[in-house]
Coordinates of C-alpha atoms in Angstrom, one line a residue:
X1 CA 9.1 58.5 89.1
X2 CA 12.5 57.0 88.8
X3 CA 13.7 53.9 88.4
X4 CA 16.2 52.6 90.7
X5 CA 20.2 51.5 89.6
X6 CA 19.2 54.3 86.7
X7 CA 19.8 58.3 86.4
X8 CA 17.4 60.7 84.8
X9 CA 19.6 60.9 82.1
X10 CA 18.6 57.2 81.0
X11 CA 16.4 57.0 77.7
X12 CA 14.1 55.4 78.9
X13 CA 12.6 57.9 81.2
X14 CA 11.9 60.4 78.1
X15 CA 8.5 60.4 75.7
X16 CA 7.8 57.7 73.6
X17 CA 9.0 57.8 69.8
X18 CA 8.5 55.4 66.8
X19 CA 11.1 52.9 65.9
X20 CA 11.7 54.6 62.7
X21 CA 12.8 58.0 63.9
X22 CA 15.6 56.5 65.8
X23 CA 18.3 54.9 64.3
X24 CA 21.1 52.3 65.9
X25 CA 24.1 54.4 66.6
X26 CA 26.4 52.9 64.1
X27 CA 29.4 53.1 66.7
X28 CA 28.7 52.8 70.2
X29 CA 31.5 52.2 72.2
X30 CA 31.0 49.7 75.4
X31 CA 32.0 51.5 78.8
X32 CA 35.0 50.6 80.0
X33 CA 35.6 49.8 83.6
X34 CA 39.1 50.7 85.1
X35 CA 40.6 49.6 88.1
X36 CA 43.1 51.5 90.0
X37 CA 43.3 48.0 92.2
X38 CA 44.3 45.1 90.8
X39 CA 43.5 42.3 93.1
X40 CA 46.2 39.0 93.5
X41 CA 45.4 36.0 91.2
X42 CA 46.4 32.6 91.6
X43 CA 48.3 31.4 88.7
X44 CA 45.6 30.1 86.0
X45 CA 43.0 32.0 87.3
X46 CA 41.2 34.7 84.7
X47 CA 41.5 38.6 85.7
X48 CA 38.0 39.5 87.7
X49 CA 36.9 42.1 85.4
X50 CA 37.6 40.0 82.0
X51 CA 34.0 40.1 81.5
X52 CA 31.9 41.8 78.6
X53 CA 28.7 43.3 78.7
X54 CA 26.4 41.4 76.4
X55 CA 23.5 43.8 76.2
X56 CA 25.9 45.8 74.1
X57 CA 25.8 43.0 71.5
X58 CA 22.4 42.2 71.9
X59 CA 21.4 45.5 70.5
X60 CA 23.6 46.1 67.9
X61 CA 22.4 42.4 66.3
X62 CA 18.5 43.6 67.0
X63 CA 16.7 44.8 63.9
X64 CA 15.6 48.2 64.1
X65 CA 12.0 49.0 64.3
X66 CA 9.7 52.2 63.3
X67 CA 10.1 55.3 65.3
X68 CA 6.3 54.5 66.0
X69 CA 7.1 51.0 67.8
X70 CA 10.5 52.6 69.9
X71 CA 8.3 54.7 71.6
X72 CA 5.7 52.8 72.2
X73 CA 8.0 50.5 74.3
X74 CA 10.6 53.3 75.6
X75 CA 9.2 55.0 78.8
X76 CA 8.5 58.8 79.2
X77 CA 11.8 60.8 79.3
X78 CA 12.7 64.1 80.9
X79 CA 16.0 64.7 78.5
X80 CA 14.8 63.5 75.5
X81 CA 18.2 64.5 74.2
X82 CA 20.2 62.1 76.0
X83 CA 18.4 58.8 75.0
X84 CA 21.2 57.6 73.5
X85 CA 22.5 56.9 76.5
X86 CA 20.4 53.5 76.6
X87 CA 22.7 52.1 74.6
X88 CA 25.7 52.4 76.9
X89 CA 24.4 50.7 79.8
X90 CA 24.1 47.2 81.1
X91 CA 21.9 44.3 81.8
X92 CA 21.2 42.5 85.2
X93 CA 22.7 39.9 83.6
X94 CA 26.0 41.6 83.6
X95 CA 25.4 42.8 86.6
X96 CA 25.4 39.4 88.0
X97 CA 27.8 38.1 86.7
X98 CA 30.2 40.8 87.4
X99 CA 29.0 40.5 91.1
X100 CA 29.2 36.8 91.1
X101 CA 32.9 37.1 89.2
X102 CA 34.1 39.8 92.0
X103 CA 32.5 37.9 95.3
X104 CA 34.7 34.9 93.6
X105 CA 37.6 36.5 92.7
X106 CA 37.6 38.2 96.1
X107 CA 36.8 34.8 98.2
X108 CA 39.6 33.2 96.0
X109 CA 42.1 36.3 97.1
X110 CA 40.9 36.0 100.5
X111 CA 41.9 32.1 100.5
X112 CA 45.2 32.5 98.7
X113 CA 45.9 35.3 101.0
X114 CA 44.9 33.0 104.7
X115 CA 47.3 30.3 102.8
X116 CA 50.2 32.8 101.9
X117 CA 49.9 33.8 105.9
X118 CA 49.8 30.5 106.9
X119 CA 52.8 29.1 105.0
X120 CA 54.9 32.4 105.8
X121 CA 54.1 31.4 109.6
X122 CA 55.3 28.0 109.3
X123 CA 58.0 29.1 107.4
X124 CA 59.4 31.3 110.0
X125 CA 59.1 28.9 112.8
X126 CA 60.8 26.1 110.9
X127 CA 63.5 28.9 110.0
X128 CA 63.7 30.2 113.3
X129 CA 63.9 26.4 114.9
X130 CA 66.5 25.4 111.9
X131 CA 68.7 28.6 113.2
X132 CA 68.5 28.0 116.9
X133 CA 69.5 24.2 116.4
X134 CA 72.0 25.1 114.3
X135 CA 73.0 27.8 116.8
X136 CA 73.1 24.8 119.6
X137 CA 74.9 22.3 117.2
X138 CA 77.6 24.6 116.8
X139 CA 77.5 26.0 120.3
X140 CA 78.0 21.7 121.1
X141 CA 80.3 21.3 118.4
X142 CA 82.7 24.5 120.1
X143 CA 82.6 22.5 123.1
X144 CA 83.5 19.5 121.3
X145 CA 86.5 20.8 120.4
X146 CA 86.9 22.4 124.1
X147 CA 87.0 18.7 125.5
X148 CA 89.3 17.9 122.8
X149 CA 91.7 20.6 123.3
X150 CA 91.4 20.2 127.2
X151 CA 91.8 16.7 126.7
X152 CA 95.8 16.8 124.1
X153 CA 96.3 19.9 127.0
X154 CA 96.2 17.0 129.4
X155 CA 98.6 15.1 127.0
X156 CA 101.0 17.5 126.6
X157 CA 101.8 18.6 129.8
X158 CA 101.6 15.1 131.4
X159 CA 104.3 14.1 128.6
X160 CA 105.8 17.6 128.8
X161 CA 106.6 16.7 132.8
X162 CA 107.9 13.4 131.6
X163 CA 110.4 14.0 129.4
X164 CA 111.8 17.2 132.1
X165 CA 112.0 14.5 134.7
X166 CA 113.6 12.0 131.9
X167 CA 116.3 14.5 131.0
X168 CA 117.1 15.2 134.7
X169 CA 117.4 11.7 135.2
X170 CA 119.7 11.2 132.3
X171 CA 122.0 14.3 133.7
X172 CA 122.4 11.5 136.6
X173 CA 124.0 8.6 134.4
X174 CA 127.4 10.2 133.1
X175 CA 129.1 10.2 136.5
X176 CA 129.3 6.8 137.4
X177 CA 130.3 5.8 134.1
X178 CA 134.0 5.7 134.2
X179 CA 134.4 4.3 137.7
X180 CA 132.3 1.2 136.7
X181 CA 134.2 0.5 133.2
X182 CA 137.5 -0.6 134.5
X183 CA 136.0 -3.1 137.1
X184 CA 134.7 -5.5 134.2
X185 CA 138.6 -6.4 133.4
X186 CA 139.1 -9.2 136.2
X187 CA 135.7 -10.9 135.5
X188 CA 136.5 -11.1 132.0
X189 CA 140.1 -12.2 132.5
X190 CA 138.3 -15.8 134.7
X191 CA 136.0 -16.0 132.0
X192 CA 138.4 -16.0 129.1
X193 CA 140.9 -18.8 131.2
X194 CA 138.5 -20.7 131.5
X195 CA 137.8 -20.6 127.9
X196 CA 141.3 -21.4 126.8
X197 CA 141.2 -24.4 128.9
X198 CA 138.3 -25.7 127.7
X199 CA 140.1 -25.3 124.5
X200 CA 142.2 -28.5 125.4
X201 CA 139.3 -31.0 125.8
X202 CA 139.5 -34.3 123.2
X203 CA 137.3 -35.1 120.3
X204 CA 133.2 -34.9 121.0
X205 CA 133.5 -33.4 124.3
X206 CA 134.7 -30.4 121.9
X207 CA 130.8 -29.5 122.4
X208 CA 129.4 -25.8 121.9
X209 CA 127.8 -26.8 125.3
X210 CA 126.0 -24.3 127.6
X211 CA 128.9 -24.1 129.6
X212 CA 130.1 -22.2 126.8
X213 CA 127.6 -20.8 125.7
X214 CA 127.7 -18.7 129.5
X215 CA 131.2 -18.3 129.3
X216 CA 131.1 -16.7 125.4
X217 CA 127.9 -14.6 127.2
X218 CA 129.8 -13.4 129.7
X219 CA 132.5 -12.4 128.0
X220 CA 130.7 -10.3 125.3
X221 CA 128.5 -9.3 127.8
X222 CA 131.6 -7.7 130.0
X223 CA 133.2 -6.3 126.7
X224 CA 130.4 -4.8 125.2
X225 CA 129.7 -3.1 128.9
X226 CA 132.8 -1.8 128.7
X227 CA 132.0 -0.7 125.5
X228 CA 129.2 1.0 125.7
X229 CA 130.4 2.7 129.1
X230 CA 133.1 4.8 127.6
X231 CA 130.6 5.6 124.4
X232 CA 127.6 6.3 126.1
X233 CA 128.6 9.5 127.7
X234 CA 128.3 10.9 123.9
X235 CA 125.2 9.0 123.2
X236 CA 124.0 10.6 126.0
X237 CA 124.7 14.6 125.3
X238 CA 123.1 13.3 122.0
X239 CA 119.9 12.3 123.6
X240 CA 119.6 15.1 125.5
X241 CA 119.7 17.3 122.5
X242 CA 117.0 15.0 121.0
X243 CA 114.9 15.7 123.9
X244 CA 115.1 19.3 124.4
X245 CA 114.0 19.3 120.7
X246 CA 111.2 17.7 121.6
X247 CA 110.5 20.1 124.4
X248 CA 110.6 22.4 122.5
X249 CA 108.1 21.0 119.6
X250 CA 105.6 19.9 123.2
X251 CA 105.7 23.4 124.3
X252 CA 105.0 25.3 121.2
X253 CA 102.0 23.1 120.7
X254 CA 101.2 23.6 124.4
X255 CA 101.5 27.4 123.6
X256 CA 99.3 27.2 120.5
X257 CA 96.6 25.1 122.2
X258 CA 96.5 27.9 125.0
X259 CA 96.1 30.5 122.1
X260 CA 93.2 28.0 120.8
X261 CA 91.2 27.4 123.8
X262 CA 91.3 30.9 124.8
X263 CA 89.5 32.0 121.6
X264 CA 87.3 29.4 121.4
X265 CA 85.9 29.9 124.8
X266 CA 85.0 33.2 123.9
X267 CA 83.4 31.9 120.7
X268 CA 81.7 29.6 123.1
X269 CA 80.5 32.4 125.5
X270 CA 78.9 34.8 122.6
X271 CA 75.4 34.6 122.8
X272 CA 73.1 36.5 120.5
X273 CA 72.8 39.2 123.4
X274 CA 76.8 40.0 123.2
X275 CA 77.7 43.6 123.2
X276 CA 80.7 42.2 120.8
X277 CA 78.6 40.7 118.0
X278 CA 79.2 42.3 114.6
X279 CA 78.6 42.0 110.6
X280 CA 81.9 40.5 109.2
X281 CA 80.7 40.2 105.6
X282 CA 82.4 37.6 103.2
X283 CA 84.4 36.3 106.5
X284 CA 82.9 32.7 105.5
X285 CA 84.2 32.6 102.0
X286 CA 87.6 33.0 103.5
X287 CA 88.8 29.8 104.3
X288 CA 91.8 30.3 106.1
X289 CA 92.1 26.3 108.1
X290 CA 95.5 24.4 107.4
X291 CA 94.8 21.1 108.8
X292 CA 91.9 18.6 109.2
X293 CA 90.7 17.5 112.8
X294 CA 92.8 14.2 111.8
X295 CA 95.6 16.2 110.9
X296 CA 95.3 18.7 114.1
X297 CA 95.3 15.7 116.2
X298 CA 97.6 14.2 114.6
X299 CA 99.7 16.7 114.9
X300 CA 100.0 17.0 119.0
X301 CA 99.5 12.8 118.4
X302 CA 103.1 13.0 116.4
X303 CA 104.2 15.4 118.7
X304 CA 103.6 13.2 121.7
X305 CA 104.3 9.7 120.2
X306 CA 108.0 11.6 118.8
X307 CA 108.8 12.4 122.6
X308 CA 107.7 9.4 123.8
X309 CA 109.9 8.0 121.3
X310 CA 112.9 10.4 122.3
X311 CA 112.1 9.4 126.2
X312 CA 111.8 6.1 125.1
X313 CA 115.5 6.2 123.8
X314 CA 116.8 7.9 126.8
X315 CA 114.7 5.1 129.2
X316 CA 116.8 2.6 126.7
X317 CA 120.3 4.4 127.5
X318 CA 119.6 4.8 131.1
X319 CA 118.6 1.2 131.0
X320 CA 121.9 0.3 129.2
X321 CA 123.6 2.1 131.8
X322 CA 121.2 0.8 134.6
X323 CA 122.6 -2.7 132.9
X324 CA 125.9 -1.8 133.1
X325 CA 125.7 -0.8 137.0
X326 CA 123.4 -3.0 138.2
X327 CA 124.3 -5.8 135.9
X328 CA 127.7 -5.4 137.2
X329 CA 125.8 -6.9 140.6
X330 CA 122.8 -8.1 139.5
X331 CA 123.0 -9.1 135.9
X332 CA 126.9 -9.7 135.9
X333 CA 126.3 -11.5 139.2
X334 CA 123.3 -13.9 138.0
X335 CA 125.2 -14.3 135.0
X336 CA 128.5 -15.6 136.9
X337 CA 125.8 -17.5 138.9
X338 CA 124.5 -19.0 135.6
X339 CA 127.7 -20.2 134.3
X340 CA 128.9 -21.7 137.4
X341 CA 125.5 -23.7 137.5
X342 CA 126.2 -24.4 134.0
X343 CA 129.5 -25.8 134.9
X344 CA 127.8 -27.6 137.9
X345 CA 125.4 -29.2 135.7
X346 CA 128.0 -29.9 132.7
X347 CA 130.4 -31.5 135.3
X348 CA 127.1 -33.7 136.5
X349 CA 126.3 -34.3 133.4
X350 CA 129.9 -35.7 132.3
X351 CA 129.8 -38.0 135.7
X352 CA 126.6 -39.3 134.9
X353 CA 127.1 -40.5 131.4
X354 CA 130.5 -42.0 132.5
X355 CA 128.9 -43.6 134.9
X356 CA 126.3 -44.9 132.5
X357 CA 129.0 -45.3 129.9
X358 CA 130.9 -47.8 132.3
X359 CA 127.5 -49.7 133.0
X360 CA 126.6 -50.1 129.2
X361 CA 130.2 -51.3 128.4
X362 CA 129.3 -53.8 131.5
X363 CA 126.0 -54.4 130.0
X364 CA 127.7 -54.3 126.2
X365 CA 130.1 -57.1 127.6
X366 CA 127.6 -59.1 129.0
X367 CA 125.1 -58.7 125.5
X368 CA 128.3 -60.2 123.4
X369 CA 128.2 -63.2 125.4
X370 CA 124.8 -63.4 124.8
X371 CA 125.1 -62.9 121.4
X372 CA 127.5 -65.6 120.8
X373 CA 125.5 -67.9 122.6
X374 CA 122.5 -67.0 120.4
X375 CA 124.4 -67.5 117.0
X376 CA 125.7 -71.0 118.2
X377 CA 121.7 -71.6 119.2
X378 CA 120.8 -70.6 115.7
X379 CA 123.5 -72.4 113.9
X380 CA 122.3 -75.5 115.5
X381 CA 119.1 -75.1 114.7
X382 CA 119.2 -74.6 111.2
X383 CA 121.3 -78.0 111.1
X384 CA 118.2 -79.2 112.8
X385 CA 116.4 -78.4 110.4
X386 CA 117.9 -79.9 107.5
X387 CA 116.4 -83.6 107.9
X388 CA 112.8 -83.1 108.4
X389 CA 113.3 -81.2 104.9
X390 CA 115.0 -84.0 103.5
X391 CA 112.3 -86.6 104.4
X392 CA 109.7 -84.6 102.9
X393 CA 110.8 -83.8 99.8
X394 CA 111.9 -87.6 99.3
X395 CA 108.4 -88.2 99.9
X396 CA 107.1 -86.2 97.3
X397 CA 109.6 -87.7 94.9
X398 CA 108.2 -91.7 95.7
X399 CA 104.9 -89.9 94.9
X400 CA 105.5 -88.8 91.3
X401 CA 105.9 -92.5 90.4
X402 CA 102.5 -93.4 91.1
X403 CA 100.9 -94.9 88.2
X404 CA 97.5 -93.0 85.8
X405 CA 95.0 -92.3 87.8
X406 CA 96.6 -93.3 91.5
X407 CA 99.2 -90.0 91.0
X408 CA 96.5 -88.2 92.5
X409 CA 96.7 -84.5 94.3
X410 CA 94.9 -86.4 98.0
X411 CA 95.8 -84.9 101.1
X412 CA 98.9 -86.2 102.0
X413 CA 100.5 -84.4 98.6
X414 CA 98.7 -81.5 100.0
X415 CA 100.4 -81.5 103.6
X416 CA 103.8 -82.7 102.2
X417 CA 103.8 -80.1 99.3
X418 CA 103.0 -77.6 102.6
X419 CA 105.4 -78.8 104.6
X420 CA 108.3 -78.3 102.3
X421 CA 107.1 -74.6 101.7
X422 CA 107.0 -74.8 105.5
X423 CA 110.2 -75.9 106.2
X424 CA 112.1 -73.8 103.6
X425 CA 111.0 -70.6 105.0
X426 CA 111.7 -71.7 108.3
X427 CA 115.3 -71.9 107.3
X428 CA 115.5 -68.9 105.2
X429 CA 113.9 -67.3 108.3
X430 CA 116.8 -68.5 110.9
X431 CA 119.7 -68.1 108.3
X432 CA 118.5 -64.4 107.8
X433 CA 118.4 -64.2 111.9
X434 CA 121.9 -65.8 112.3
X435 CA 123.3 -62.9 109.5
X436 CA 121.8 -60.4 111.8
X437 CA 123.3 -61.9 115.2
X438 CA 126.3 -61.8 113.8
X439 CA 126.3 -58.2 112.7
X440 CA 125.0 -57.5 116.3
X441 CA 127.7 -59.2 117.5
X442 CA 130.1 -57.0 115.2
X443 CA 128.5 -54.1 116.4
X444 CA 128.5 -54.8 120.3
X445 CA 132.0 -55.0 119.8
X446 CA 132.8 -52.3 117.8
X447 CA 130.3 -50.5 120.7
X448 CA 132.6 -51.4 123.2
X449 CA 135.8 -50.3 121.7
X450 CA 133.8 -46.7 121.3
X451 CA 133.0 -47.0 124.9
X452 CA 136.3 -47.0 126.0
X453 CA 137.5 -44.5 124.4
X454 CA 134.6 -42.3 125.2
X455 CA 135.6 -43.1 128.8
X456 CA 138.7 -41.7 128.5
X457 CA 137.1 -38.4 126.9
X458 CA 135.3 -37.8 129.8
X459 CA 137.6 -38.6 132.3
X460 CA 139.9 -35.9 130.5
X461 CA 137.0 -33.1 130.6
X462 CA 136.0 -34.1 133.9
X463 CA 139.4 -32.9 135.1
X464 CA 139.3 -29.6 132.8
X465 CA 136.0 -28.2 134.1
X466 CA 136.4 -29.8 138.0
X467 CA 139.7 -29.3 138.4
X468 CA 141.3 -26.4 136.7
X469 CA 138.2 -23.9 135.9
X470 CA 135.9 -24.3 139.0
X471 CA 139.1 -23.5 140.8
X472 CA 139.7 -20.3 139.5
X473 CA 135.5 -19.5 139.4
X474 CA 135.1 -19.0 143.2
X475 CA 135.4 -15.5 143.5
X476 CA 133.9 -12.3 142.1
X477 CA 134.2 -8.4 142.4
X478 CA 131.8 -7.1 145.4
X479 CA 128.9 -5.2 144.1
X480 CA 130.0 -1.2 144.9
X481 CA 132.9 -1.6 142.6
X482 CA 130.5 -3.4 140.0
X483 CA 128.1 0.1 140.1
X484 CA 130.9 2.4 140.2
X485 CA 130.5 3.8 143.7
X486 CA 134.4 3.1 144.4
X487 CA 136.6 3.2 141.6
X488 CA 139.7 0.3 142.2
X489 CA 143.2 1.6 142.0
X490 CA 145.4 0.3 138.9
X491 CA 146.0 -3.1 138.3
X492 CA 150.1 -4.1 139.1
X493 CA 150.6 -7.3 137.6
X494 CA 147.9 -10.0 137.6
X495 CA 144.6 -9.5 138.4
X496 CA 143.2 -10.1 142.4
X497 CA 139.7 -11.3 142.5
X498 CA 138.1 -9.5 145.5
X499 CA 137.0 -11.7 148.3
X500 CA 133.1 -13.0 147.3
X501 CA 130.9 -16.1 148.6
X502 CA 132.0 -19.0 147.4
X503 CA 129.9 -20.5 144.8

């Protein structure tokens, strides 16, 4: 019979022998169990098969016994000569627990393992989701920067077909220049008679009036016209020049966004599908970028704003010029108007303050009789005056002699002490008016010396601006030679105003 788990080699399954004809083995080396799998291990966790067997230990601390009593409890062998094998075996203890230590380590593997797959799943869909977001972001951000491109495109040509139609317009100025520069000399030679005979006007109607003021206007304004027509035909090649530098600069930058939106379209396009998609290793290391988005846009942004600029000069010149034809019937026109309105008004204005300067020297007259009347009123009065205060203060004095206890303050020293207080400052009060009558009176009359002579003034300017310059202000040149459509022969001798409505 054999026992299970055991071979017939086992020690046990000999003939009994006594304890004392067997001795322990004095080295018996424990069985070692090898591996050729090593099974994963959480960190921490002990190696499966860092068990020992304890039956080894068990009988190498047992006390040995008389050959007689080891076979009486060893079983029948076949191979008595291989019962020292007994020693090399193991308990069911150890068996256990090497059963129990491999199911654990194995359901711990198992677990570790199911987590491992688990995590490595989630970790590739949240890598795969980060790189196809990514993907999209920059797929959004390419077309971004599309728009953008598109949208300084848009800028550049619509500024681009500005400044072409500026500089054909400026080509348009120089011809009419000329023509227009000599018909400013018989405006200005009005405005500056009229001028010199203003010169001869007498004391405060010497004004820096608006009268003046227009004519001084009109005269710089004709001079510096006729200035600025003979120098702007130079100011003008050099604008041009500007500006075809700055057509230049708008269609390089058009150029290079062309080159730009081409290859980012096809960076837009590539898909992960594109036959043209390749390794370029390294290629993000190299950072080969020279501007900033704020610097690239400000770039075609400084581009733009410098041709606006140049356009805006030219818009300035051809406005100067626009000035200096149009103003020559328009602005020269409403500015002849405007003087001649001033003069209108200065001339009204002179007649009505002599005519209120002759009614305050009638009202003036008529206030110094009144003021003589009122000083001899006054002058009376304070001799009026002069009794009641007398009586009063004699009655005080007859009081002081009273005798002890009658020189009493009753109410009658009361009201005459009042009175007197009363009646002085009523004088004081009248004398102080009659000083100030009579340096009214001065006054009025110096007044009406000042408004006679101020009558005279104006009577003087009154003729100046009525007389002599309205006279020679009723004509002006007719608007084609102002624009320099007709170009007037040579003066010969004085200067002909043109027939013009009259003002």
């Amino acid at each position: 019979m054999e026992f299970l788990g055991t071979t017939q080699t086992a020690s046990y399954c000999g003939p009994r022998k006594g304890c004392d004809s067997i001795q322990r083995p004095s080295t018996v080396q424990a069985p070692v169990i090898q591996e050729c799998y090593q099974p994963y291990h959480l960190p921490g966790y002990r190696y499966l098969n860092s068990w020992r067997p304890s039956l080894f230990y068990k009988i190498s601390t047992a006390q040995t016994c008389p050959d007689e009593c080891r076979s009486a409890l060893r079983p029948p062998t076949v191979l008595p000569a291989l019962r020292s094998a007994l020693f090399c075996r193991y308990s069911p203890h150890d068996w256990d627990q090497s059963n129990q230590l491999q199911l654990r380590g194995a359901e711990a593997s198992r677990l570790w393992a199911s987590r491992l797959t688990g995590d490595s799943m989630r970790l590739m869909q949240d890598k795969e989701q980060l790189t196809r977001q990514m993907q999209e972001g920059t797929s959004w951000n390419l077309g971004q920067r599309l728009s953008d491109i598109g949208f300084w495109k848009s800028e550049l040509c619509h500024e681009l077909d500005r400044l072409l139609t500026e500089n054909r317009s400026m080509e348009t100025v120089k011809r009419r220049l000329e023509c227009a520069a000599e018909e400013v000399n018989c405006p200005l030679q009005v405005a500056l008679e009229c001028l010199y005979h203003r010169e001869k006007r007498i004391g405060i109607d010497l004004v820096h009036d608006n009268v003046e003021k227009n004519l001084i206007q009109e005269v710089d304004l004709l001079k510096c016209c006729q200035e600025r027509m003979r120098q702007l035909a130079q100011r003008v090649d050099i604008q041009m020049r500007d500006n075809r530098d700055a057509q230049h600069a708008l269609e390089r930058d058009l150029e290079d966004k062309n080159s730009a939106q081409f290859i980012d379209e096809k960076c837009f396009n590539l898909r992960n599908t594109s036959d043209c998609i390749s390794y370029f290793h390294g290629v993000e290391k190299v950072d080969g970028t020279v501007s900033v988005p704020e610097t690239w846009a400000k770039f075609s942004n400084d581009n733009i704003k410098h041709s606006q600029n140049m356009r805006a000069n030219s818009i300035r010149l051809r406005e100067e010029a626009e000035h200096l034809f149009e103003n020559l019937s328009d602005q020269m026109w409403k500015q002849f108007t405007d003087t001649n309105l001033a003069f209108n008004t200065r001339i009204s204005e002179e007649t009505d303050v002599k005519n209120k300067l002759q009614t305050q020297l009638a009202k003036t007259l008529q206030e110094i009789f009144q003021t003589e009347n009122t000083i001899m009123l006054l002058e009376r009065s304070i001799m009026a005056k002069e009794c009641p205060l007398k009586v009063a203060q004699t009655r005080l004095e007859c009081r002081t002699w009273r005798p002890n206890v009658e020189l009493c303050r009753d109410i009658p020293q009361f009201k005459l002490v009042n009175e007197v207080f009363t009646i002085d400052d009523t004088l004081q009060t009248l004398k102080l008016r009659l000083r100030e009558a009579q340096d009214t009176l001065q006054l009025l009359v110096m007044t009406k010396s000042r408004l006679e002579h101020e009558l005279a003034i104006k009577a003087n300017t009154l003729c100046i601006d009525k007389e002599k310059c309205m006279a020679m202000r009723k004509t002006f040149p007719s608007t084609p030679r102002l624009v320099g459509y007709t170009c007037a022969a040579p003066c010969v001798g004085p200067c002909t105003p043109c027939p013009a409505p009259v003002c």
